[in-house]
Amino acid sequence: MVIEVHDLVKTFNGTTAVDRLSFTAGRGEILGLLGPNGAGKTTAIQMLLGIIEPTAGSIHVFGKNIATHRQDILQRLNFSSAYVSLPQNLRVMDNLRVFAGIYGVANWREKSMELLRLFEIDGLAARKTGQLSSGESTRLHLCKALLNDPELLLLDEPTASLDPDIADKVRKLLRRIQRERGITVLYTSHNMREIEEICDRVIFLHHGRKMAEGPPRDVIAKFNQQSLEQVFIRIVRDGELQSSEQKPAQ
Amino acid sequence: MNLRRITALLLRYLLLYRQSWTRIMEIFFWPVMDLLVWGFLTSYLLQVGSSQVPALITFLIGSMIFWDLLYRAQQSVTISFLEDVWARNLLNIFVAPVTIGEFLTATFALGIIKVLVNGLVLALLAWALYAFNIFQLGFTLIPFVLSLMLMGWAMGMVTVALIMRWGHAAEALAWGIPFLVQPLSAVFYPVSVLPVWLHPIAWALPSTYVFEGMRQVLATGQAPWRMFWWSLGLNLVYLIASGVFFRHIFGIVRQKGLLAKLGME
Ligand SMILES: Nc1ncnc2c1ncn2[C@@H]1O[C@H](COP(=O)(O)OP(=O)(O)OP(=O)(O)O)[C@@H](O)[C@H]1O
Ligand SMILES: [Mg+2]
């Protein structure tokens, strides 16, 4: 297993952000983490990255405990999100060069150009990062996230600022990379159609608790709905529904 | 500690300077302004004619340069950190396999580079404008400068820890913290000027030994090595204490999930 999370809990002075969450993710799997605002998705991802300390429970990535092997684990994964960006004053290429150095990537120049081409922004290599449009900088950030050939990608709303055409291309790219290299991806998004398209399996979080889990089609069927979007609305509106009734697939 | 990662982090700061004239200006602006004001003030005092003035000029300019070195060392740590906060880049660095030690070492190294460049420019200016030749004193002053840098780093670490913990509210500290020790560390006047009950506090600060030592070097040409060793010893204590404090605060920051929130308030 690439990710093994067991009984994970996080409370911030009294409020429970993540509540006894357990799940696993296998090699080459794209796992969607869904749920309304404040459900605990970002908190869970940041605990996986070791930048938030869990209140209870355990996290193993690549079979190693994040509490004791943070460095080793971080070397083999990467992260991208709409809420981080790269230094605006540096050129696109310089930013990739710095992170290539941090991750110890050999031949950073070729690697960077290859990734920029993959995301169709190789024409911007010499530009200052601050001059990129938000969609272009999102794609640059994905290049950064692929620099170290990660075995695991944690993507927290990575497509938030992409136009439909580019978002579609990015999804197909992620799919392709995942197929070719067997990368595991943990993905959050509020776009249910996107999730249905890209994810092998989804986990619904509500108030930090796992409400449902399974391949999108199975989850939709289990809730007697037509789409994930309807499932989402149903789960949020019947928030008080007991998770025990649903017997989430594990 | 991994040299490759430290170099990459340092490169990121250096590239920032290559890309930005305003940042390069910022390195020199305050030191040069300080030097001009203090230099011309002492020149004026010289005209008015006081018997002690020649020594006073040297003391004031020397103090000014040394103070600036201390300030720069602290700033290099805090501003580097704030640059990452402002750029929303902090998370990128902390989700990479970078240790706190490597991160801080890169900012220390940047401090050394800035101080070298700055010290050179100030020394040249002081020589050109006021015929103050700091190198005339030989290299006796260099150990004192190094000791001062250590103190700047310790203060920088404490400042960064406070900013991580209290966010924007603490950002003002980034600029202010060095001035907290200024009145007590005998920067522009000897400790003997302070009221007696403040003496123990003054002598608990490594900077006091450096500034007193510097004045002795300027006055006699002889380095008071005892002063130097005291400052160095105290600095090591302060550095270790700041490191422990930083670690402790970093633990709290991870508990409270503040790292991702920095710069977003
Ligand atoms: N550092 C923090 N301190 C206190 N409470 C926090 C902190 N971070 C998150 N929370 C709270 O924890 C809960 C989960 O937040 P989280 O950011 O994980 O949600 P999310 O699922 O990512 O939501 P969104 O879809 O809006 O991004 C929320 O109630 C939030 O207010
Ligand atoms: Mg979130």
XYZ file of C-alpha atoms and ligand atoms in Angstrom:
547
model
C 0.000 0.000 0.000
C 1.208 3.501 -0.794
C -0.947 5.227 1.818
C -2.245 3.619 4.983
C -4.185 5.891 7.294
C -5.524 4.454 10.472
C -8.002 6.101 12.873
C -6.701 9.546 12.080
C -8.022 12.346 14.302
C -7.314 16.052 14.283
C -8.899 18.505 16.657
C -8.156 22.237 16.648
C -8.979 23.535 20.095
C -12.217 21.667 20.455
C -13.360 21.490 16.816
C -12.815 18.143 15.173
C -11.523 18.590 11.641
C -10.781 14.933 10.945
C -12.602 12.236 12.852
C -11.296 8.652 13.036
C -10.496 8.520 9.369
C -9.071 5.295 7.977
C -8.284 4.557 4.367
C -5.653 3.117 2.083
C -4.468 3.856 -1.410
C -2.667 1.404 -3.627
C -0.028 1.872 -6.256
C -1.287 3.534 -9.415
C -4.616 4.464 -7.915
C -6.312 7.849 -8.257
C -8.232 8.442 -5.082
C -10.651 11.367 -4.781
C -11.211 13.062 -1.452
C -14.580 14.782 -1.557
C -16.713 16.742 0.794
C -18.151 20.178 1.464
C -16.138 23.179 2.619
C -14.628 22.458 5.980
C -15.026 18.683 5.662
C -11.389 18.098 6.561
C -9.847 17.353 3.166
C -7.034 19.873 3.379
C -6.331 18.976 6.991
C -6.037 15.306 6.048
C -3.663 16.070 3.165
C -1.491 18.295 5.315
C -1.227 15.551 7.914
C -0.063 13.220 5.137
C 2.597 15.813 4.323
C 3.667 16.011 7.931
C 3.010 19.739 8.247
C 0.083 19.207 10.607
C 0.580 16.942 13.580
C -2.289 14.451 14.070
C -4.085 14.414 17.419
C -4.368 10.635 17.194
C -4.034 7.806 14.723
C -1.251 6.777 12.398
C -0.141 7.545 8.863
C 2.108 5.295 6.832
C 3.301 6.268 3.383
C 5.385 3.818 1.337
C 5.158 1.604 4.398
C 6.940 4.167 6.577
C 5.552 6.187 9.437
C 5.354 9.888 8.601
C 6.086 10.762 12.222
C 9.509 9.115 12.048
C 10.428 9.028 8.339
C 9.178 12.387 7.106
C 12.302 13.190 5.058
C 12.395 9.886 3.175
C 8.703 10.064 2.433
C 8.749 13.677 1.231
C 11.585 12.910 -1.165
C 9.323 10.433 -2.960
C 6.101 12.430 -3.144
C 5.023 15.880 -4.222
C 2.218 18.316 -3.726
C 0.349 20.962 -5.629
C -2.540 23.155 -4.702
C -4.367 26.324 -5.623
C -3.325 27.912 -2.322
C 0.419 27.823 -2.878
C 2.437 29.479 -5.590
C 6.025 29.837 -6.699
C 8.025 33.039 -6.131
C 6.643 35.637 -8.511
C 9.920 37.441 -9.054
C 11.775 34.456 -10.396
C 11.691 33.289 -13.969
C 9.730 30.129 -14.645
C 12.912 28.206 -15.401
C 14.674 29.512 -12.291
C 11.850 28.329 -10.080
C 12.086 24.847 -11.533
C 15.850 24.957 -11.184
C 15.603 25.761 -7.478
C 13.165 22.946 -6.777
C 15.158 20.550 -8.937
C 18.083 21.387 -6.684
C 16.047 20.841 -3.547
C 14.843 17.442 -4.764
C 18.214 16.520 -6.233
C 17.028 16.128 -9.817
C 19.812 15.371 -12.255
C 19.834 17.291 -15.573
C 17.281 19.805 -14.353
C 17.245 21.733 -17.597
C 16.014 18.885 -19.789
C 13.664 17.639 -17.120
C 12.112 21.077 -16.680
C 11.720 21.682 -20.395
C 10.154 18.259 -20.832
C 7.578 19.036 -18.143
C 6.886 22.537 -19.452
C 6.271 21.031 -22.883
C 4.005 18.409 -21.388
C 1.820 21.156 -19.922
C 2.158 23.320 -23.046
C 3.840 26.232 -21.315
C 7.376 25.753 -22.670
C 6.988 29.099 -24.432
C 6.923 30.778 -21.028
C 10.204 29.350 -19.727
C 11.970 32.713 -19.680
C 9.040 34.707 -18.298
C 8.775 35.964 -14.770
C 6.450 33.709 -12.822
C 4.392 36.678 -11.660
C 3.419 37.443 -15.234
C 1.708 34.084 -15.782
C -2.063 33.853 -15.796
C -3.500 31.831 -12.937
C -4.087 28.859 -15.208
C -0.511 29.020 -16.476
C 0.897 29.207 -12.965
C -1.294 26.278 -11.919
C 0.295 24.278 -14.708
C 3.761 25.481 -13.728
C 3.036 24.299 -10.238
C 2.114 20.883 -11.566
C 5.476 20.843 -13.357
C 7.132 21.520 -10.013
C 5.091 18.674 -8.531
C 6.380 16.231 -11.146
C 10.033 17.296 -11.048
C 11.154 14.557 -8.685
C 9.235 11.773 -10.475
C 7.027 11.317 -7.426
C 5.466 7.975 -6.624
C 2.649 9.800 -4.856
C 1.012 13.087 -5.787
C -1.137 14.973 -3.318
C -3.266 17.450 -5.220
C -5.496 19.794 -3.239
C -7.897 21.411 -5.723
C -5.254 21.536 -8.460
C -7.628 22.468 -11.258
C -9.409 25.303 -9.445
C -8.312 28.022 -11.881
C -8.099 26.138 -15.146
C -10.396 26.789 -18.084
C -12.479 23.769 -19.170
C -10.226 22.962 -22.093
C -6.992 23.039 -20.096
C -8.637 21.334 -17.120
C -9.601 18.527 -19.452
C -6.066 18.316 -20.842
C -4.585 18.314 -17.347
C -6.893 15.513 -16.266
C -5.955 13.454 -19.311
C -2.289 14.156 -18.634
C -2.600 13.060 -15.031
C -4.351 9.936 -16.224
C -1.590 9.261 -18.693
C 1.210 9.855 -16.205
C -0.550 7.662 -13.700
C -0.924 4.901 -16.302
C 2.621 5.121 -17.591
C 4.421 5.492 -14.292
C 2.030 3.929 -11.832
C 1.839 7.072 -9.713
C -0.679 7.137 -6.893
C -2.726 10.326 -6.755
C -4.797 11.732 -3.918
C -7.059 14.349 -5.391
C -9.494 16.858 -3.975
C -11.892 18.887 -6.048
C -15.341 20.414 -5.837
C -15.988 19.540 -9.446
C -17.914 16.253 -9.257
C -17.849 15.622 -12.987
C -14.091 15.872 -12.901
C -13.930 13.455 -9.984
C -16.169 10.973 -11.772
C -13.962 11.163 -14.798
C -10.571 10.854 -13.192
C -10.908 8.923 -9.929
C -10.790 5.157 -9.540
C -12.229 5.484 -6.085
C -13.646 8.256 -3.919
C -13.982 8.944 -0.226
C -16.724 11.271 0.971
C -15.885 13.290 4.036
C -18.369 15.249 6.090
C -17.449 16.881 9.393
C -14.184 14.987 9.174
C -15.917 11.613 9.034
C -15.910 9.142 6.179
C -19.496 8.915 4.873
C -18.961 6.728 1.831
C -16.205 5.071 -0.087
C -15.855 3.204 -3.335
C -15.577 3.566 -7.108
C -17.699 6.556 -8.251
C -20.192 4.297 -10.014
C -20.726 2.116 -6.945
C -21.172 5.119 -4.663
C -23.723 6.624 -7.034
C -25.599 3.320 -7.162
C -25.483 2.845 -3.408
C -27.159 6.202 -2.872
C -29.680 5.584 -5.658
C -28.616 8.723 -7.467
C -27.701 9.651 -11.041
C -24.401 11.406 -10.388
C -21.777 12.135 -7.763
C -23.094 15.659 -7.580
C -26.444 14.348 -6.385
C -24.721 12.049 -3.933
C -22.750 15.009 -2.646
C -25.859 17.105 -2.103
C -27.674 14.200 -0.517
C -24.850 13.521 1.944
C -24.521 17.161 2.902
C -28.286 17.737 3.284
C -28.793 14.545 5.271
C -25.645 15.379 7.173
C -26.971 13.642 10.211
C -27.302 10.330 8.421
C -25.371 7.805 10.431
C -22.301 6.546 8.696
C -23.036 3.093 10.136
C -26.149 2.780 7.976
C -24.070 3.049 4.855
C -21.505 0.419 5.641
C -18.756 2.084 3.689
C -16.841 -0.355 1.567
C -13.366 -0.941 2.944
C 22.317 18.517 6.665
C 22.502 18.196 2.924
C 24.730 20.663 1.095
C 22.873 20.281 -2.195
C 19.568 21.367 -0.674
C 21.197 24.252 1.184
C 22.785 25.434 -2.066
C 19.458 25.190 -3.880
C 17.749 27.267 -1.185
C 20.539 29.804 -1.259
C 20.341 29.927 -5.039
C 16.668 30.812 -4.751
C 17.522 33.873 -2.658
C 20.384 34.906 -4.903
C 18.224 34.580 -8.019
C 15.725 36.876 -6.336
C 18.410 39.538 -6.137
C 19.424 39.004 -9.718
C 15.852 39.632 -10.763
C 15.180 42.687 -8.729
C 16.957 46.021 -8.582
C 14.760 47.217 -5.751
C 16.004 44.348 -3.601
C 19.597 45.159 -4.383
C 18.921 48.795 -3.504
C 17.321 47.662 -0.292
C 20.544 45.995 0.847
C 22.451 49.231 0.577
C 19.865 51.897 1.236
C 19.773 52.008 5.025
C 23.446 51.375 5.704
C 24.426 54.118 3.297
C 21.850 56.548 4.705
C 23.037 55.790 8.227
C 26.614 56.304 7.275
C 25.844 59.633 5.631
C 23.857 60.988 8.568
C 26.285 59.842 11.236
C 29.319 60.773 9.256
C 28.169 64.276 8.507
C 26.927 64.742 12.049
C 30.355 63.931 13.385
C 31.949 66.173 10.780
C 29.707 68.935 12.035
C 30.712 68.256 15.632
C 34.282 68.483 14.490
C 33.650 71.952 13.041
C 31.975 73.130 16.230
C 35.156 72.000 17.896
C 35.197 69.686 20.842
C 38.485 68.315 22.144
C 37.364 64.658 22.102
C 35.982 64.790 18.601
C 38.466 62.782 16.525
C 37.997 59.719 18.751
C 34.268 60.335 18.786
C 34.086 60.282 15.013
C 35.799 56.950 14.798
C 33.664 55.518 17.578
C 30.395 56.650 16.047
C 31.187 55.494 12.552
C 32.572 52.216 13.849
C 29.478 51.707 15.984
C 27.259 52.539 13.076
C 28.919 49.999 10.779
C 28.881 47.310 13.454
C 25.281 47.964 14.358
C 24.360 47.615 10.764
C 26.150 44.290 10.481
C 24.166 42.964 13.437
C 20.937 44.257 11.980
C 21.701 42.747 8.540
C 22.462 39.350 10.026
C 19.114 39.284 11.819
C 17.306 40.621 8.765
C 18.789 38.099 6.377
C 17.143 35.326 8.375
C 13.789 37.020 8.888
C 13.406 38.613 5.475
C 14.286 35.376 3.692
C 11.556 33.659 5.643
C 9.071 36.466 5.017
C 9.854 36.399 1.300
C 8.591 32.820 1.260
C 5.528 33.757 3.285
C 4.706 36.670 0.994
C 5.255 34.539 -2.110
C 3.036 31.770 -0.657
C 6.018 29.529 -1.266
C 6.611 28.410 2.311
C 4.540 25.268 1.918
C 6.439 24.266 -1.218
C 9.613 24.307 0.816
C 8.237 22.567 3.870
C 6.620 19.761 1.867
C 9.994 19.180 0.218
C 12.550 17.108 2.111
C 14.135 20.239 3.579
C 15.044 20.173 7.260
C 14.670 23.204 9.481
C 18.426 23.175 9.918
C 18.988 23.328 6.166
C 16.438 26.089 5.749
C 18.044 28.189 8.478
C 21.577 27.485 7.260
C 20.674 28.821 3.826
C 19.416 32.050 5.385
C 22.594 32.262 7.499
C 24.712 31.857 4.395
C 22.740 34.584 2.674
C 23.455 36.734 5.736
C 27.191 36.187 5.372
C 27.076 37.171 1.721
C 25.004 40.274 2.416
C 27.234 41.313 5.287
C 30.385 40.845 3.229
C 29.055 42.948 0.395
C 27.614 45.520 2.738
C 30.683 45.743 4.923
C 32.824 46.306 1.879
C 30.610 49.069 0.519
C 30.368 50.806 3.888
C 34.078 50.559 4.497
C 34.784 52.065 1.070
C 32.272 54.843 1.585
C 33.546 55.637 5.063
C 37.041 55.802 3.687
C 36.053 57.972 0.720
C 33.895 60.401 2.670
C 35.487 60.591 6.080
C 38.940 59.129 5.620
C 37.952 56.426 8.069
C 40.041 53.412 7.215
C 38.644 50.389 8.928
C 41.327 48.154 7.429
C 44.051 50.243 8.995
C 43.170 48.445 12.178
C 44.304 45.274 10.571
C 41.984 42.364 10.677
C 41.602 42.456 14.427
C 37.984 43.436 14.040
C 36.974 40.456 11.945
C 36.470 37.991 14.820
C 34.227 40.563 16.465
C 32.181 40.877 13.289
C 31.764 37.097 13.144
C 30.584 37.018 16.715
C 28.093 39.738 15.907
C 26.723 37.673 13.035
C 26.087 34.745 15.343
C 24.007 37.003 17.531
C 22.121 38.286 14.489
C 21.274 34.698 13.540
C 20.059 33.878 17.028
C 17.804 36.929 16.987
C 16.656 36.025 13.486
C 15.637 32.525 14.567
C 13.637 33.874 17.489
C 11.939 36.399 15.215
C 11.011 33.779 12.626
C 9.627 31.522 15.347
C 7.450 34.347 16.645
C 6.190 35.156 13.147
C 5.323 31.500 12.507
C 3.402 31.360 15.735
C 1.636 34.739 15.673
C 1.562 35.560 11.967
C 1.074 39.084 10.724
C 0.726 40.457 14.220
C 4.360 39.552 14.828
C 5.708 40.795 11.498
C 6.512 44.179 12.976
C 8.936 42.332 15.254
C 10.972 41.414 12.217
C 12.094 45.019 11.985
C 11.957 45.852 15.661
C 13.635 43.044 17.580
C 17.245 44.179 17.126
C 16.350 47.574 18.528
C 15.270 45.857 21.713
C 18.897 45.128 22.522
C 20.329 48.343 21.133
C 20.003 50.543 24.234
C 21.504 47.856 26.456
C 24.379 46.581 24.384
C 26.471 49.727 24.527
C 26.314 50.312 20.805
C 27.023 54.040 20.744
C 28.260 54.558 24.332
C 30.106 52.498 26.917
C 28.326 50.355 29.484
C 29.566 52.685 32.213
C 27.028 55.262 30.993
C 24.147 52.954 31.931
C 22.730 52.969 35.472
C 24.457 50.380 37.611
C 21.429 48.133 37.956
C 21.362 47.667 34.161
C 24.989 46.541 33.981
C 24.285 42.830 34.576
C 21.748 42.849 31.745
C 24.148 44.652 29.446
C 26.926 42.162 30.179
C 24.569 39.262 29.533
C 24.321 40.356 25.892
C 27.055 39.139 23.518
C 26.773 42.355 21.531
C 27.930 44.429 24.509
C 31.323 42.716 24.454
C 31.608 43.256 20.738
C 30.853 46.974 20.846
C 33.038 47.583 23.880
C 35.727 45.487 22.256
C 35.446 47.368 19.000
C 35.927 50.690 20.775
C 39.011 49.346 22.485
C 40.407 48.183 19.182
C 39.747 51.593 17.689
C 41.235 53.414 20.687
C 44.310 51.290 21.271
C 44.766 49.123 18.204
C 44.842 46.152 20.567
C 42.113 43.542 20.539
C 40.708 42.683 23.969
C 40.493 38.962 23.331
C 38.776 38.307 26.657
C 35.865 40.395 25.380
C 35.815 38.399 22.188
C 35.774 35.034 23.935
C 33.001 36.171 26.235
C 30.881 37.298 23.294
C 31.560 34.077 21.428
C 30.701 31.904 24.424
C 27.510 33.807 25.136
C 26.583 33.643 21.472
C 26.891 29.886 21.400
C 24.583 29.714 24.403
C 22.105 32.060 22.735
C 22.281 30.176 19.434
C 21.554 26.859 21.095
C 18.752 28.409 23.141
C 17.223 29.984 20.014
C 17.457 26.678 18.195
C 15.634 24.925 21.016
C 13.050 27.707 21.116
C 12.580 27.459 17.334
C 12.047 23.707 17.507
C 9.570 24.084 20.318
C 7.552 26.737 18.469
C 7.698 24.701 15.240
C 6.094 21.832 17.133
C 3.264 24.097 18.287
C 2.870 25.437 14.748
C 2.442 21.894 13.423
C -0.029 21.127 16.159
C -2.116 24.190 15.402
C -1.792 23.774 11.641
C -0.440 27.293 11.232
C 2.149 26.709 8.530
C -0.378 26.661 5.712
C -2.230 29.634 7.159
C 0.792 31.925 7.242
C 0.435 34.856 4.936
C -3.253 34.195 4.357
C -4.724 36.070 7.269
N -5.286 25.716 11.511
C -6.552 25.570 11.879
N -6.971 26.003 13.084
C -8.251 25.834 13.471
N -9.193 25.232 12.717
C -8.838 24.790 11.500
C -7.504 24.925 11.011
N -7.451 24.384 9.776
C -8.688 23.931 9.508
N -9.527 24.167 10.540
C -10.944 23.765 10.613
O -11.010 22.389 10.359
C -12.111 22.074 9.505
C -11.611 21.376 8.259
O -10.936 22.303 7.435
P -10.253 21.905 6.063
O -9.492 23.064 5.585
O -9.541 20.629 6.243
O -11.527 21.676 5.130
P -11.611 21.327 3.580
O -12.345 20.064 3.479
O -10.285 21.404 2.960
O -12.527 22.507 3.056
P -12.511 23.321 1.659
O -13.296 22.536 0.696
O -13.203 24.582 2.009
O -11.097 23.523 1.268
C -12.825 23.382 9.262
O -13.888 23.465 10.168
C -11.796 24.431 9.568
O -12.401 25.592 10.064
Mg -9.384 22.599 1.472
